[in-house]
Coordinates of C-alpha atoms in Angstrom, one line a residue:
Chain A
X1 CA 76.6 -65.6 16.5
X2 CA 79.0 -68.8 16.7
X3 CA 77.8 -69.9 19.8
X4 CA 74.1 -69.3 20.3
X5 CA 72.6 -71.0 23.5
X6 CA 69.2 -71.6 21.7
X7 CA 71.1 -73.6 19.1
X8 CA 73.3 -75.9 21.1
X9 CA 70.5 -78.8 21.4
X10 CA 71.2 -81.2 23.9
X11 CA 74.7 -79.6 24.7
X12 CA 72.5 -76.9 26.8
X13 CA 71.9 -79.3 29.5
X14 CA 75.4 -80.3 29.6
X15 CA 76.6 -76.7 29.5
X16 CA 73.5 -76.3 32.3
X17 CA 75.1 -79.2 34.5
X18 CA 78.5 -77.8 34.4
X19 CA 77.3 -74.5 35.4
X20 CA 75.2 -75.9 38.4
X21 CA 78.6 -77.7 39.4
X22 CA 80.3 -74.5 39.3
X23 CA 78.2 -72.4 41.3
X24 CA 77.4 -75.4 44.3
X25 CA 81.4 -75.5 44.3
X26 CA 81.6 -72.0 45.1
X27 CA 78.5 -71.7 47.5
X28 CA 78.9 -75.1 49.3
X29 CA 81.3 -73.7 51.8
X30 CA 79.5 -70.8 53.1
X31 CA 76.2 -73.1 53.0
X32 CA 78.2 -75.4 54.8
X33 CA 79.3 -73.3 57.6
X34 CA 75.6 -71.6 57.7
X35 CA 74.5 -74.8 58.3
X36 CA 76.9 -75.6 60.7
X37 CA 76.2 -72.5 63.2
X38 CA 72.8 -73.4 63.3
X39 CA 73.6 -76.7 64.3
X40 CA 73.4 -78.1 67.9
X41 CA 76.7 -80.2 67.9
X42 CA 79.5 -78.3 69.6
X43 CA 81.8 -80.6 67.8
X44 CA 80.6 -79.6 64.4
X45 CA 78.8 -82.6 63.4
X46 CA 77.2 -82.6 59.8
X47 CA 74.6 -83.3 59.2
X48 CA 73.8 -81.3 62.6
X49 CA 71.6 -83.5 64.7
X50 CA 69.4 -80.7 66.0
X51 CA 69.4 -76.8 65.6
X52 CA 69.9 -74.0 67.8
X53 CA 70.5 -70.5 67.5
X54 CA 72.7 -70.6 70.8
X55 CA 75.9 -70.2 69.4
X56 CA 74.9 -67.0 68.0
X57 CA 73.4 -65.7 71.6
X58 CA 77.4 -66.9 72.8
X59 CA 78.3 -64.8 70.0
X60 CA 76.8 -62.1 71.2
X61 CA 77.6 -62.4 74.9
X62 CA 81.1 -62.6 74.5
X63 CA 82.6 -58.7 75.1
X64 CA 85.5 -60.2 73.1
X65 CA 83.5 -60.8 69.8
X66 CA 81.1 -57.8 70.0
X67 CA 84.7 -55.7 70.5
X68 CA 85.9 -57.3 67.0
X69 CA 82.5 -56.9 65.7
X70 CA 82.6 -52.9 66.6
X71 CA 86.2 -52.5 65.4
X72 CA 85.5 -54.3 61.8
X73 CA 82.6 -51.9 61.4
X74 CA 84.5 -48.7 62.7
X75 CA 87.4 -49.7 60.3
X76 CA 85.4 -50.2 57.4
X77 CA 83.4 -47.2 57.9
X78 CA 86.6 -44.6 57.5
X79 CA 88.3 -46.7 55.4
X80 CA 84.8 -46.4 52.9
X81 CA 84.8 -42.7 53.5
X82 CA 88.0 -42.3 53.0
X83 CA 88.7 -44.2 49.8
X84 CA 85.6 -42.4 48.1
X85 CA 87.2 -39.2 48.8
X86 CA 90.8 -39.9 48.1
X87 CA 89.4 -41.8 45.0
X88 CA 87.4 -39.3 43.2
X89 CA 90.3 -36.5 44.0
X90 CA 92.8 -39.0 42.2
X91 CA 90.3 -39.8 39.9
X92 CA 89.8 -36.0 39.0
X93 CA 93.8 -35.7 38.3
X94 CA 93.8 -39.1 36.9
X95 CA 90.9 -38.5 34.3
X96 CA 90.8 -34.9 33.6
X97 CA 94.3 -34.0 34.6
X98 CA 97.1 -33.6 31.8
X99 CA 100.4 -33.4 33.5
X100 CA 103.6 -35.1 32.7
X101 CA 103.9 -38.9 34.4
X102 CA 99.9 -39.2 35.0
X103 CA 100.5 -42.7 33.4
X104 CA 102.4 -43.3 35.8
X105 CA 101.0 -41.9 38.8
X106 CA 98.1 -44.1 37.4
X107 CA 100.1 -47.7 37.9
X108 CA 101.4 -45.9 41.1
X109 CA 97.7 -46.1 42.6
X110 CA 96.9 -49.3 41.3
X111 CA 99.9 -51.3 42.2
X112 CA 98.9 -52.6 45.9
X113 CA 96.7 -54.9 43.6
X114 CA 99.1 -56.6 42.0
X115 CA 101.7 -56.7 45.0
X116 CA 101.3 -60.1 47.3
X117 CA 99.3 -59.0 50.3
X118 CA 101.6 -60.8 52.2
X119 CA 104.8 -58.2 51.6
X120 CA 102.6 -55.2 51.5
X121 CA 101.7 -56.4 55.2
X122 CA 105.5 -57.4 56.2
X123 CA 106.3 -53.6 54.7
X124 CA 103.8 -51.8 56.5
X125 CA 104.2 -54.0 59.7
X126 CA 107.9 -52.9 59.7
X127 CA 106.9 -49.0 58.8
X128 CA 104.2 -48.8 61.2
X129 CA 106.3 -50.3 64.2
X130 CA 109.0 -48.0 63.9
X131 CA 106.5 -45.0 63.8
X132 CA 104.0 -46.3 66.7
X133 CA 101.1 -46.7 64.0
X134 CA 100.9 -50.9 65.3
X135 CA 98.0 -51.8 66.5
X136 CA 96.3 -48.5 66.6
X137 CA 92.9 -48.0 64.8
X138 CA 95.1 -45.6 62.4
X139 CA 96.9 -48.1 61.4
X140 CA 94.2 -50.7 60.4
X141 CA 92.4 -48.0 58.4
X142 CA 96.1 -47.0 56.6
X143 CA 97.0 -50.7 56.0
X144 CA 93.4 -51.4 54.1
X145 CA 93.1 -47.7 52.4
X146 CA 96.5 -48.9 50.7
X147 CA 94.6 -52.3 49.4
X148 CA 90.7 -50.5 48.9
X149 CA 91.7 -47.3 46.9
X150 CA 93.1 -48.7 44.2
X151 CA 89.5 -50.3 43.8
X152 CA 87.9 -47.0 44.4
X153 CA 89.9 -45.3 41.8
X154 CA 89.0 -47.8 39.3
X155 CA 85.5 -47.8 40.2
X156 CA 85.2 -43.7 39.8
X157 CA 87.4 -43.6 37.0
X158 CA 85.2 -45.6 35.0
X159 CA 82.2 -43.9 35.7
X160 CA 83.8 -40.2 35.2
X161 CA 85.2 -40.9 31.8
X162 CA 81.8 -41.7 30.6
X163 CA 81.0 -37.6 32.0
X164 CA 82.1 -35.5 29.1
X165 CA 83.7 -32.3 30.2
X166 CA 81.4 -30.6 28.0
X167 CA 78.9 -31.1 30.5
X168 CA 80.6 -28.9 33.2
X169 CA 81.6 -26.6 30.7
X170 CA 77.9 -26.3 29.7
X171 CA 77.1 -26.2 33.8
X172 CA 79.6 -23.2 34.2
X173 CA 78.4 -21.2 30.7
X174 CA 74.7 -21.7 32.6
X175 CA 76.1 -19.6 35.6
X176 CA 77.9 -22.5 37.9
X177 CA 80.9 -21.7 39.6
X178 CA 83.3 -24.4 38.7
X179 CA 83.4 -26.1 42.0
X180 CA 80.0 -25.8 41.6
X181 CA 79.3 -27.4 38.6
X182 CA 81.4 -30.6 39.9
X183 CA 79.4 -30.8 42.9
X184 CA 75.9 -29.8 41.5
X185 CA 76.5 -32.3 37.8
X186 CA 79.4 -33.9 37.6
X187 CA 79.0 -36.4 41.3
X188 CA 75.6 -36.9 40.4
X189 CA 76.4 -38.3 37.3
X190 CA 79.0 -40.7 38.9
X191 CA 77.1 -41.3 41.8
X192 CA 76.8 -45.3 40.5
X193 CA 80.6 -45.2 40.4
X194 CA 80.7 -43.7 43.9
X195 CA 78.2 -46.3 44.9
X196 CA 80.3 -48.8 43.7
X197 CA 83.3 -47.2 45.6
X198 CA 81.8 -47.6 48.8
X199 CA 80.6 -51.0 48.8
X200 CA 84.1 -52.5 47.6
X201 CA 85.7 -50.2 49.8
X202 CA 83.6 -51.5 52.6
X203 CA 83.8 -55.4 52.1
X204 CA 87.5 -55.2 51.2
X205 CA 88.0 -53.7 54.5
X206 CA 85.6 -56.0 56.3
X207 CA 87.1 -59.2 54.9
X208 CA 90.5 -58.3 55.2
X209 CA 92.3 -60.6 57.1
X210 CA 96.5 -60.5 56.7
X211 CA 97.1 -57.1 56.8
X212 CA 94.5 -57.3 59.7
X213 CA 96.7 -60.4 61.5
X214 CA 99.8 -58.1 60.9
X215 CA 98.2 -55.2 62.8
X216 CA 96.3 -56.9 65.8
X217 CA 97.2 -56.7 69.2
X218 CA 95.3 -59.4 71.7
X219 CA 92.9 -55.9 72.4
X220 CA 92.7 -55.2 69.2
X221 CA 91.2 -57.6 66.6
X222 CA 89.0 -57.2 63.5
X223 CA 86.1 -59.7 63.0
X224 CA 87.9 -61.8 60.6
X225 CA 91.3 -62.0 62.8
X226 CA 89.2 -62.7 65.8
X227 CA 87.6 -66.1 63.7
X228 CA 91.1 -66.9 62.8
X229 CA 93.0 -66.6 66.1
X230 CA 90.0 -68.5 68.3
X231 CA 90.3 -71.3 65.4
X232 CA 93.6 -71.6 66.0
X233 CA 92.9 -72.4 69.6
X234 CA 89.4 -73.5 69.6
X235 CA 86.8 -75.3 67.4
X236 CA 83.4 -73.6 68.2
X237 CA 80.3 -73.7 66.3
X238 CA 80.8 -70.2 67.3
X239 CA 83.3 -69.3 64.6
X240 CA 80.5 -70.5 62.2
X241 CA 78.2 -67.9 63.6
X242 CA 80.8 -65.3 63.4
X243 CA 81.9 -66.3 59.8
X244 CA 78.0 -66.5 58.7
X245 CA 77.5 -62.9 60.2
X246 CA 80.5 -61.7 57.9
X247 CA 78.7 -63.4 55.0
X248 CA 75.6 -61.8 56.0
X249 CA 77.0 -58.3 56.0
X250 CA 78.6 -58.8 52.6
X251 CA 75.6 -60.3 51.0
X252 CA 73.2 -57.2 52.4
X253 CA 76.0 -54.9 51.3
X254 CA 75.6 -56.4 47.5
X255 CA 72.2 -56.3 47.3
X256 CA 71.6 -52.9 48.7
X257 CA 73.7 -51.8 46.2
X258 CA 72.5 -53.4 43.6
X259 CA 68.7 -52.1 44.8
X260 CA 70.0 -48.7 44.6
X261 CA 71.7 -49.3 41.2
X262 CA 68.7 -50.7 39.9
X263 CA 66.3 -47.6 41.2
X264 CA 69.1 -45.2 39.8
X265 CA 69.0 -47.0 36.2
X266 CA 65.2 -46.8 36.1
X267 CA 64.2 -43.4 37.3
Chain B
X1 CA 79.1 6.0 15.0
X2 CA 78.7 3.9 18.5
X3 CA 80.2 1.0 19.7
X4 CA 78.7 -1.6 18.0
X5 CA 76.7 -4.3 21.0
X6 CA 79.7 -6.8 20.8
X7 CA 83.1 -6.3 19.1
X8 CA 85.8 -8.3 18.7
X9 CA 89.4 -6.4 18.6
X10 CA 92.3 -7.9 17.5
X11 CA 91.7 -11.1 19.2
X12 CA 94.5 -13.4 18.8
X13 CA 95.1 -17.4 20.3
X14 CA 98.1 -19.7 20.6
X15 CA 98.2 -22.9 21.7
X16 CA 101.4 -24.3 22.1
X17 CA 103.1 -22.5 19.0
X18 CA 99.9 -23.2 17.0
X19 CA 98.2 -20.0 15.9
X20 CA 94.4 -21.0 16.3
X21 CA 93.1 -17.2 16.0
X22 CA 94.5 -14.5 14.5
X23 CA 93.6 -10.9 14.4
X24 CA 90.0 -11.2 15.3
X25 CA 88.0 -8.0 14.6
X26 CA 84.5 -8.1 14.4
X27 CA 81.2 -5.9 15.3
X28 CA 78.0 -7.4 15.3
X29 CA 74.6 -5.6 16.2
X30 CA 72.2 -6.1 18.7
X31 CA 69.7 -8.9 17.8
X32 CA 71.8 -10.1 14.6
X33 CA 72.3 -13.8 13.6
X34 CA 76.4 -13.9 12.7
X35 CA 77.7 -17.2 11.7
X36 CA 80.9 -18.2 11.7
X37 CA 81.5 -20.2 9.0
X38 CA 85.0 -22.0 8.5
X39 CA 86.5 -25.4 7.8
X40 CA 87.7 -27.3 10.9
X41 CA 90.7 -25.8 13.1
X42 CA 89.9 -22.0 11.1
X43 CA 89.6 -20.8 14.5
X44 CA 85.8 -20.4 14.7
X45 CA 84.9 -22.5 17.7
X46 CA 88.1 -20.6 19.4
X47 CA 87.0 -17.7 19.1
X48 CA 83.3 -18.7 20.3
X49 CA 85.0 -20.5 23.4
X50 CA 86.8 -17.2 24.2
X51 CA 83.7 -15.6 23.9
X52 CA 82.2 -17.8 26.5
X53 CA 84.5 -17.6 28.3
X54 CA 86.2 -21.4 28.3
X55 CA 89.5 -20.3 26.8
X56 CA 91.7 -17.0 27.3
X57 CA 93.2 -15.3 24.4
X58 CA 96.4 -14.5 24.0
X59 CA 96.0 -11.5 22.5
X60 CA 93.3 -8.6 22.0
X61 CA 89.8 -8.0 23.6
X62 CA 86.1 -8.9 23.9
X63 CA 83.7 -5.8 24.2
X64 CA 80.1 -6.5 25.2
X65 CA 77.9 -2.9 25.2
X66 CA 81.3 -1.2 25.3
X67 CA 82.6 -2.9 27.8
X68 CA 85.5 -5.7 28.3
X69 CA 84.6 -9.0 29.1
X70 CA 87.3 -10.7 29.4
X71 CA 88.4 -10.6 33.5
X72 CA 84.9 -11.6 33.9
X73 CA 84.8 -15.5 34.4
X74 CA 82.6 -17.4 32.4
X75 CA 79.5 -18.4 34.4
X76 CA 79.1 -14.8 35.2
X77 CA 79.1 -13.2 31.8
X78 CA 75.5 -14.5 31.4
X79 CA 75.8 -15.9 27.8
X80 CA 74.0 -18.6 26.6
X81 CA 75.9 -21.3 25.0
X82 CA 74.5 -24.5 23.1
X83 CA 77.2 -27.2 22.3
X84 CA 78.1 -29.4 19.6
X85 CA 78.1 -32.1 21.6
X86 CA 75.3 -33.3 23.9
X87 CA 75.7 -31.5 27.2
X88 CA 72.1 -31.9 28.9
X89 CA 72.6 -33.3 32.9
X90 CA 72.4 -37.1 32.6
X91 CA 70.8 -37.7 36.0
X92 CA 67.9 -34.3 35.8
X93 CA 65.2 -34.6 33.7
X94 CA 64.5 -31.9 31.2
X95 CA 62.6 -29.6 33.2
X96 CA 65.0 -29.5 35.9
X97 CA 68.0 -29.2 33.4
X98 CA 66.2 -25.9 31.9
X99 CA 65.6 -25.0 35.7
X100 CA 69.4 -25.6 36.4
X101 CA 70.9 -22.0 35.5
X102 CA 67.7 -20.2 37.3
X103 CA 68.6 -22.5 40.4
X104 CA 71.9 -21.4 40.3
X105 CA 71.1 -18.0 40.3
X106 CA 68.7 -18.5 43.0
X107 CA 65.2 -17.6 41.3
X108 CA 62.6 -18.7 43.4
X109 CA 60.6 -21.4 43.2
X110 CA 57.1 -20.3 41.7
X111 CA 58.9 -17.9 38.6
X112 CA 61.6 -20.9 37.9
X113 CA 58.4 -22.8 37.1
X114 CA 57.0 -20.2 34.8
X115 CA 60.1 -19.7 33.3
X116 CA 60.7 -23.3 32.5
X117 CA 57.6 -23.5 31.5
X118 CA 58.0 -20.9 29.0
X119 CA 61.4 -21.8 27.9
X120 CA 59.6 -25.7 26.9
X121 CA 57.3 -23.5 24.9
X122 CA 59.7 -21.7 23.0
X123 CA 61.2 -25.0 21.7
X124 CA 58.2 -26.9 21.4
X125 CA 58.7 -29.7 24.1
X126 CA 56.0 -29.0 26.4
X127 CA 54.8 -32.0 28.3
X128 CA 58.5 -33.8 28.1
X129 CA 59.5 -32.1 31.5
X130 CA 60.0 -35.6 33.5
X131 CA 62.2 -37.3 31.1
X132 CA 65.4 -37.9 31.1
X133 CA 67.8 -37.0 28.4
X134 CA 68.5 -40.3 27.7
X135 CA 65.0 -40.9 26.7
X136 CA 65.3 -38.1 24.0
X137 CA 66.5 -38.1 20.6
X138 CA 69.3 -36.0 19.6
X139 CA 67.3 -33.2 18.0
X140 CA 65.2 -33.2 21.1
X141 CA 68.3 -33.0 23.3
X142 CA 69.9 -30.0 21.5
X143 CA 66.4 -28.3 22.0
X144 CA 66.3 -28.9 25.6
X145 CA 69.9 -27.6 25.2
X146 CA 68.9 -24.4 23.5
X147 CA 65.6 -24.0 26.0
X148 CA 68.3 -24.1 29.1
X149 CA 71.0 -21.7 27.0
X150 CA 67.7 -19.0 26.6
X151 CA 65.9 -19.8 30.0
X152 CA 68.1 -16.8 31.8
X153 CA 67.6 -14.8 29.0
X154 CA 71.0 -14.0 27.7
X155 CA 72.6 -11.2 25.8
X156 CA 74.1 -13.5 23.3
X157 CA 73.3 -16.7 22.4
X158 CA 76.7 -19.1 21.4
X159 CA 75.7 -21.8 18.9
X160 CA 79.0 -24.2 18.4
X161 CA 77.6 -26.5 15.5
X162 CA 74.9 -27.7 17.4
X163 CA 73.5 -29.7 14.6
X164 CA 76.4 -31.8 13.6
X165 CA 75.1 -35.0 14.6
X166 CA 72.1 -35.0 13.4
X167 CA 71.2 -36.5 10.7
X168 CA 70.0 -34.1 7.3
X169 CA 66.3 -33.9 7.4
X170 CA 66.5 -33.2 11.5
X171 CA 69.0 -31.0 11.0
X172 CA 66.7 -28.5 8.2
X173 CA 64.0 -29.1 10.6
X174 CA 65.8 -27.6 13.7
X175 CA 67.1 -24.6 11.3
X176 CA 63.8 -23.6 10.8
X177 CA 63.1 -23.9 14.6
X178 CA 66.3 -21.8 15.5
X179 CA 65.2 -19.1 12.9
X180 CA 61.7 -18.8 14.1
X181 CA 63.1 -18.6 17.9
X182 CA 65.8 -15.9 16.7
X183 CA 62.9 -14.1 15.6
X184 CA 60.6 -14.4 18.4
X185 CA 63.1 -14.1 21.3
X186 CA 65.1 -11.0 18.9
X187 CA 68.6 -12.5 20.7
X188 CA 71.8 -11.9 19.5
X189 CA 73.0 -15.4 17.9
X190 CA 76.9 -16.5 17.5
X191 CA 76.3 -19.6 15.2
X192 CA 79.2 -21.6 14.4
X193 CA 79.1 -23.8 11.5
X194 CA 81.0 -25.5 8.9
X195 CA 78.1 -26.1 6.0
X196 CA 77.6 -23.3 4.1
X197 CA 74.0 -24.0 3.2
X198 CA 73.2 -24.0 6.8
X199 CA 75.3 -20.5 7.3
X200 CA 73.3 -19.2 4.2
X201 CA 70.0 -20.3 5.6
X202 CA 70.2 -19.1 8.8
X203 CA 72.2 -15.8 9.4
X204 CA 71.6 -12.5 8.8
X205 CA 75.8 -11.8 8.4
X206 CA 78.4 -14.6 7.5
X207 CA 82.0 -14.2 8.9
X208 CA 83.9 -16.5 6.9
X209 CA 87.0 -18.0 8.4
X210 CA 90.1 -19.6 7.4
X211 CA 93.5 -20.2 9.3
X212 CA 92.6 -18.3 12.2
X213 CA 91.6 -14.9 10.1
X214 CA 88.4 -13.5 8.9
X215 CA 88.9 -13.8 5.2
X216 CA 85.5 -11.3 5.0
X217 CA 82.3 -11.1 6.9
X218 CA 79.0 -9.7 4.7
X219 CA 75.7 -11.0 4.0
X220 CA 75.0 -14.8 2.4
X221 CA 74.2 -12.5 -0.9
X222 CA 77.7 -10.3 -0.8
X223 CA 80.0 -13.2 -0.2
X224 CA 78.2 -15.4 -2.8
X225 CA 78.1 -12.1 -5.1
X226 CA 81.4 -10.5 -4.3
X227 CA 83.9 -12.6 -2.6
X228 CA 86.8 -10.8 -1.4
X229 CA 89.3 -13.8 -1.3
X230 CA 89.9 -17.3 -3.7
X231 CA 89.0 -18.9 -0.1
X232 CA 85.7 -17.1 0.3
X233 CA 84.7 -17.8 -3.4
X234 CA 85.9 -21.9 -3.2
X235 CA 84.1 -22.0 0.3
X236 CA 81.2 -20.5 -0.6
X237 CA 78.7 -21.8 -3.4
X238 CA 80.5 -23.8 -6.4
X239 CA 82.8 -22.2 -8.7
X240 CA 85.1 -22.6 -11.9
X241 CA 88.3 -21.3 -11.7
X242 CA 90.2 -20.5 -14.8
X243 CA 94.1 -19.8 -14.5
X244 CA 95.6 -16.5 -17.0
X245 CA 97.8 -14.2 -16.7
X246 CA 97.7 -10.5 -15.8
X247 CA 98.0 -8.7 -18.9
X248 CA 96.9 -5.4 -18.1
X249 CA 95.7 -4.4 -14.2
X250 CA 94.5 -1.5 -12.7
X251 CA 91.8 0.3 -10.3
X252 CA 90.3 -2.7 -9.7
X253 CA 90.2 -3.8 -13.0
X254 CA 92.1 -5.9 -15.1
X255 CA 92.6 -7.2 -18.5
X256 CA 93.3 -11.2 -18.2
X257 CA 94.7 -13.6 -20.8
X258 CA 94.4 -17.0 -21.0
X259 CA 96.5 -20.1 -22.5
X260 CA 95.0 -20.7 -25.9
X261 CA 95.1 -16.8 -26.7
X262 CA 91.8 -15.5 -25.7
X263 CA 91.9 -12.4 -23.7
X264 CA 89.0 -11.3 -21.1
X265 CA 89.1 -7.4 -21.0
X266 CA 87.5 -5.5 -17.7
X267 CA 87.1 -8.0 -15.2
X268 CA 87.0 -7.1 -11.9
X269 CA 90.5 -7.7 -9.8
X270 CA 90.3 -8.4 -5.9
X271 CA 93.7 -7.5 -4.1
X272 CA 96.9 -6.6 -5.6
X273 CA 97.7 -7.4 -9.2
X274 CA 100.7 -6.3 -11.7
X275 CA 101.4 -7.0 -15.3
X276 CA 102.4 -10.8 -15.6
X277 CA 101.1 -12.2 -12.5
X278 CA 99.6 -15.2 -12.4
X279 CA 96.0 -15.1 -11.9
X280 CA 92.7 -17.1 -11.4
X281 CA 88.9 -16.0 -12.7
X282 CA 86.7 -17.4 -11.0
X283 CA 82.6 -18.3 -12.6
X284 CA 79.8 -19.3 -10.9
X285 CA 77.9 -22.1 -13.1
X286 CA 75.0 -20.2 -13.4
X287 CA 76.4 -17.2 -14.8
X288 CA 78.2 -18.9 -17.6
X289 CA 76.2 -19.1 -21.0
X290 CA 77.1 -22.2 -23.2
X291 CA 76.8 -21.3 -27.1
X292 CA 78.0 -22.2 -30.4
X293 CA 79.0 -18.0 -31.0
X294 CA 79.8 -15.8 -28.4
X295 CA 77.2 -13.6 -28.3
X296 CA 78.1 -9.5 -28.7
X297 CA 79.6 -7.6 -25.9
X298 CA 80.3 -10.6 -23.9
X299 CA 83.7 -12.7 -23.3
X300 CA 83.9 -15.9 -24.9
X301 CA 86.2 -19.4 -24.8
X302 CA 85.9 -22.6 -26.7
X303 CA 85.4 -25.6 -24.6
X304 CA 84.8 -29.3 -25.3
X305 CA 81.8 -30.9 -23.9
X306 CA 83.2 -33.8 -21.2
X307 CA 79.7 -34.7 -20.0
X308 CA 76.1 -33.5 -20.0
X309 CA 73.2 -34.9 -16.7
X310 CA 69.9 -33.7 -17.0
X311 CA 68.7 -33.0 -13.6
X312 CA 65.2 -31.4 -14.0
X313 CA 65.0 -28.5 -13.2
X314 CA 68.7 -27.6 -15.7
X315 CA 71.7 -30.0 -17.1
X316 CA 74.4 -29.8 -15.4
X317 CA 77.8 -29.5 -18.3
X318 CA 81.1 -30.8 -17.3
X319 CA 83.6 -29.1 -19.8
X320 CA 86.8 -28.5 -20.4
X321 CA 88.9 -25.4 -21.8
X322 CA 91.9 -25.9 -24.0
X323 CA 94.5 -25.8 -21.7
X324 CA 92.6 -28.7 -19.8
X325 CA 91.2 -26.9 -17.0
X326 CA 87.4 -28.0 -16.3
X327 CA 84.5 -25.6 -16.3
X328 CA 80.8 -26.8 -15.0
X329 CA 77.9 -25.0 -16.5
X330 CA 74.7 -25.1 -15.6
X331 CA 72.0 -24.7 -18.3
X332 CA 68.5 -23.9 -17.3
X333 CA 65.8 -26.4 -18.3
X334 CA 64.3 -26.0 -22.0
X335 CA 67.6 -24.0 -23.4
X336 CA 68.0 -25.1 -27.0
X337 CA 71.6 -26.6 -26.1
X338 CA 70.5 -28.6 -23.5
X339 CA 69.3 -31.8 -25.2
X340 CA 72.2 -31.7 -27.9
X341 CA 75.2 -32.0 -26.0
X342 CA 77.5 -34.7 -27.3
X343 CA 80.8 -35.2 -25.8
X344 CA 83.5 -34.1 -28.1
X345 CA 81.3 -31.4 -29.5
X346 CA 83.1 -28.1 -29.1
X347 CA 81.7 -25.1 -28.2
X348 CA 82.1 -21.7 -26.5
X349 CA 81.3 -20.6 -22.8
X350 CA 80.4 -16.9 -22.3
X351 CA 80.1 -14.6 -19.4
X352 CA 79.8 -11.1 -19.0
X353 CA 82.5 -8.9 -17.4
X354 CA 81.2 -8.3 -13.8
X355 CA 80.5 -11.5 -13.4
X356 CA 84.2 -12.8 -13.3
X357 CA 86.0 -12.1 -10.8
X358 CA 89.6 -12.4 -10.7
X359 CA 92.2 -13.6 -8.0
X360 CA 95.9 -13.3 -8.1
X361 CA 97.3 -16.6 -7.7
X362 CA 99.6 -16.2 -4.2

């Protein structure tokens, strides 16, 4: 190979240094926030003069923060379920279907990925105001589904493309009805794709703030929106605690998915 | 005469203007090993897929034990099938793959275990129960697929070029296994291949497909010794074709005149031909003799030797007729001319009238 790591000599150290620096650059803000959430200073002094769990206590004592967490979780779960189900159906059509306009349809499904989020937000806001979905849970779900679905479709389609349709044919000849062949053979075979789709969908909804700001009302907010609005009026370490919690859920989910995938790969 | 066990009746399949199979008429006996042999796109796989129920015919019928199966969906036909591509279920173990057809049939747990064990014994894969398909070689995967197709005792086993992805040595090994399994189970097998050697090795009878039609059905011996068409003659075994013209034709026999003036009388004529028609005379290399003088009672033709290669069991001789057509001759080991075939030497090829077949040029 042209760039063989073992043959780089002294450059290896330089490479390691740059990689370390990049990692640091990406992680520092998160580490910083996490450290601040345990710091005793109300004014977010760094390094913290002392350590405390006070801010987490305040976070979990405040019904508004709790409501925001519950709202976020509820929306993310519903978005995940819908995104995986719709993504599965759409992927079957896009991968297995033979019809005119298939490529156009695929581009249409993936369009929200490239569309500026704020434009999508304004458009959805305008429509939702008219049809009365603004500020409702359904409105949040639909908005997040629009951005989550492309990721779901990509993950599931990619997995489905690796499953030879002849395998389904074999299951049918073996005596399984076509729906049964898909349920018992194809869907388990694309399990890793479904898992990725679910994790991505959940995280997209869980982290999403731009669309959520447009959809939110003072009484119905997601956690990122609550962080954002609180930040505008009040600089409290509770925000750091909430942010750390957001990151923690994301991290846990990624790790869990990676573990599941490894176990699935080995079995 | 009673109806055959399995019967194709005027089967026809047209895809978007292309005729994939046409007028496929064929009877298969119970327990028979019948191979569909032909080049790719000749309709052999299409016919098999229609039988499996994975494609619908445009016209015609297929009857199993006298009853049409076309209205029955594929999952209820109860046929077994081994595909060209690897089709084991990737997330299931070997044992679970073989158990799958029994599970969808709601067979009891104890009986499943017993039948899966027997099926794995049949393909000699006992001890592989817990492996995943990804941990098996291509040959092993196809043997598991065979066990999965046989575990529910189908009346007919369909095999669509199951060995084409394997290398030659492994292919021969599994061909032997398939023969053994056919003897042990007595299952009726329809086997698709484009490999004539595989067809000859495995089959009781062979149906030769060309351009969507069956050209001829018969044992390997019949097809080799008495091909009905030029296509069959060319596809099965090696052969030399010499161009000539029919001088006289009648009652399945023709006299042929060659460009150098030689006349071959009393050759077997296939199809309709009349005096004056262009024709080809087909000869198998091992039935062509080579000598300085044509023996009494044989037909002979002057040729120029181009090359001779010693192959141990014999010598492969390439020669050219006076008008420039290539002929290959196989001389057995020990033939007096075998060691004395210089390039450019003029000799005579000869054959007995019954060894030659005349096909009218279409």
